[in-house]
Coordinates of N, CA and C in Angstrom, one line a residue:
M1 N 1.1 -1.9 -0.1 CA 0.0 0.2 -0.1 C 1.1 0.7 0.0
D2 N 0.9 2.6 -0.7 CA 1.7 3.4 -0.8 C 0.5 4.1 0.4
T3 N 1.8 5.0 0.4 CA 1.6 6.2 1.6 C 0.3 7.8 1.7
G4 N -0.4 7.6 0.5 CA -0.8 8.1 -0.6 C -2.3 7.5 0.0
T5 N -2.4 6.4 -0.4 CA -3.8 5.3 -0.5 C -3.6 5.7 1.6
A6 N -3.0 4.9 2.6 CA -3.5 4.8 3.4 C -3.1 6.2 4.9
L7 N -2.9 7.4 3.4 CA -3.7 8.7 4.3 C -4.7 8.7 4.3
E8 N -5.3 8.2 3.1 CA -6.5 8.9 2.6 C -7.5 7.8 3.6
I9 N -7.0 6.5 3.8 CA -8.2 5.4 4.5 C -7.7 6.3 6.1
V10 N -6.5 5.9 6.6 CA -7.0 6.5 8.4 C -7.9 8.4 8.1
H11 N -7.3 9.0 6.9 CA -7.9 10.5 7.6 C -9.8 10.4 6.8
A12 N -10.4 8.6 6.6 CA -11.4 9.4 7.0 C -12.1 8.8 7.7
M13 N -11.5 7.3 8.0 CA -11.7 6.9 9.8 C -11.8 7.7 10.2
A14 N -10.6 8.7 10.6 CA -11.0 10.0 11.7 C -12.1 10.6 11.3
K15 N -13.0 10.9 10.2 CA -13.8 12.1 9.5 C -14.9 11.2 10.4
R16 N -15.2 10.6 9.7 CA -16.5 9.7 10.6 C -16.7 9.7 12.1
L17 N -15.7 9.2 12.4 CA -15.6 9.4 14.0 C -16.1 10.6 14.2
Y18 N -15.2 11.3 14.2 CA -15.6 13.0 14.4 C -16.9 13.2 14.1
R19 N -17.6 12.5 13.1 CA -18.4 13.6 12.6 C -19.8 12.7 13.2
E20 N -20.1 11.5 13.3 CA -20.7 10.7 13.9 C -20.5 10.1 15.7
H21 N -19.8 10.6 16.4 CA -20.2 10.9 17.3 C -19.3 12.5 18.0
G22 N -18.9 13.0 17.3 CA -18.7 14.2 18.0 C -17.1 14.2 18.9
E23 N -16.1 13.4 18.5 CA -14.7 13.0 19.5 C -13.7 13.8 19.0
I24 N -13.0 13.8 19.8 CA -12.0 14.7 19.4 C -11.0 13.8 20.2
C25 N -9.4 13.8 19.6 CA -8.1 12.9 20.3 C -7.7 14.8 21.3
Q26 N -6.7 14.7 22.5 CA -5.4 14.8 22.0 C -4.7 15.1 21.0
P27 N -4.0 15.6 20.1 CA -3.8 17.2 21.3 C -5.2 17.9 21.2
A28 N -5.8 17.5 20.0 CA -7.4 18.7 19.8 C -7.4 19.5 20.8
A29 N -7.5 20.4 21.4 CA -7.9 20.7 22.3 C -9.4 21.1 22.6
N30 N -10.1 20.4 21.4 CA -11.7 21.5 21.0 C -12.1 21.2 20.2
P31 N -12.9 21.2 19.5 CA -13.9 21.7 17.4 C -13.0 21.4 16.5
S32 N -12.5 22.9 17.1 CA -12.6 23.9 15.7 C -10.8 22.5 15.7
E33 N -9.7 22.2 16.3 CA -8.8 21.8 15.7 C -8.8 20.8 15.4
A34 N -9.6 20.7 15.7 CA -10.0 19.0 15.1 C -10.1 18.7 13.8
E35 N -11.5 19.5 13.1 CA -11.4 20.1 12.0 C -10.3 20.1 11.3
E36 N -9.8 21.8 12.1 CA -8.7 21.7 11.4 C -7.4 20.8 11.0
A37 N -7.2 19.9 11.2 CA -6.3 18.8 11.4 C -7.1 18.9 10.0
L38 N -8.0 17.9 10.6 CA -8.2 17.8 8.7 C -8.0 18.1 8.1
N39 N -8.4 19.3 7.8 CA -8.8 20.6 7.0 C -7.5 19.9 6.1
I40 N -6.8 19.9 7.1 CA -5.0 19.4 7.0 C -4.3 18.6 6.3
V41 N -5.0 17.8 6.3 CA -4.8 16.5 6.3 C -4.6 15.8 5.1
E42 N -6.5 16.6 5.2 CA -7.0 16.2 3.3 C -6.3 17.2 2.8
D43 N -5.6 18.4 2.3 CA -5.4 19.0 2.2 C -4.1 18.1 1.3
I44 N -2.6 18.3 2.3 CA -1.4 18.0 2.3 C -2.6 15.9 0.8
I45 N -3.2 15.2 1.4 CA -3.3 14.4 0.1 C -3.8 14.9 -1.2
V46 N -4.0 15.7 -1.3 CA -4.6 15.9 -2.4 C -4.0 16.9 -3.4
N47 N -2.8 17.7 -2.5 CA -2.1 17.6 -2.9 C -0.9 17.1 -3.0
E48 N -0.6 16.6 -2.9 CA 0.8 15.9 -2.5 C 0.2 14.3 -3.1
Y49 N -1.0 13.7 -3.3 CA -0.5 12.4 -3.1 C -2.3 12.4 -4.5
G50 N -2.6 12.6 -5.1 CA -3.6 13.1 -5.4 C -3.3 12.9 -6.9
E51 N -4.5 12.5 -8.0 CA -3.9 12.1 -9.2 C -4.2 13.5 -10.5
D52 N -3.0 13.5 -11.0 CA -2.8 14.4 -12.4 C -3.7 14.5 -13.4

């Protein structure tokens, strides 16, 4: 499995847990930090591993 695929899987799992259960994990101190982290990872996936 390549890194891009692994990141996509982990991102999807984290996003699903956050949306369905509102769960955040440390070091995120609040929901806005968790959302920002998800957005950053999504940007990395798209910009670094997305299809051209």
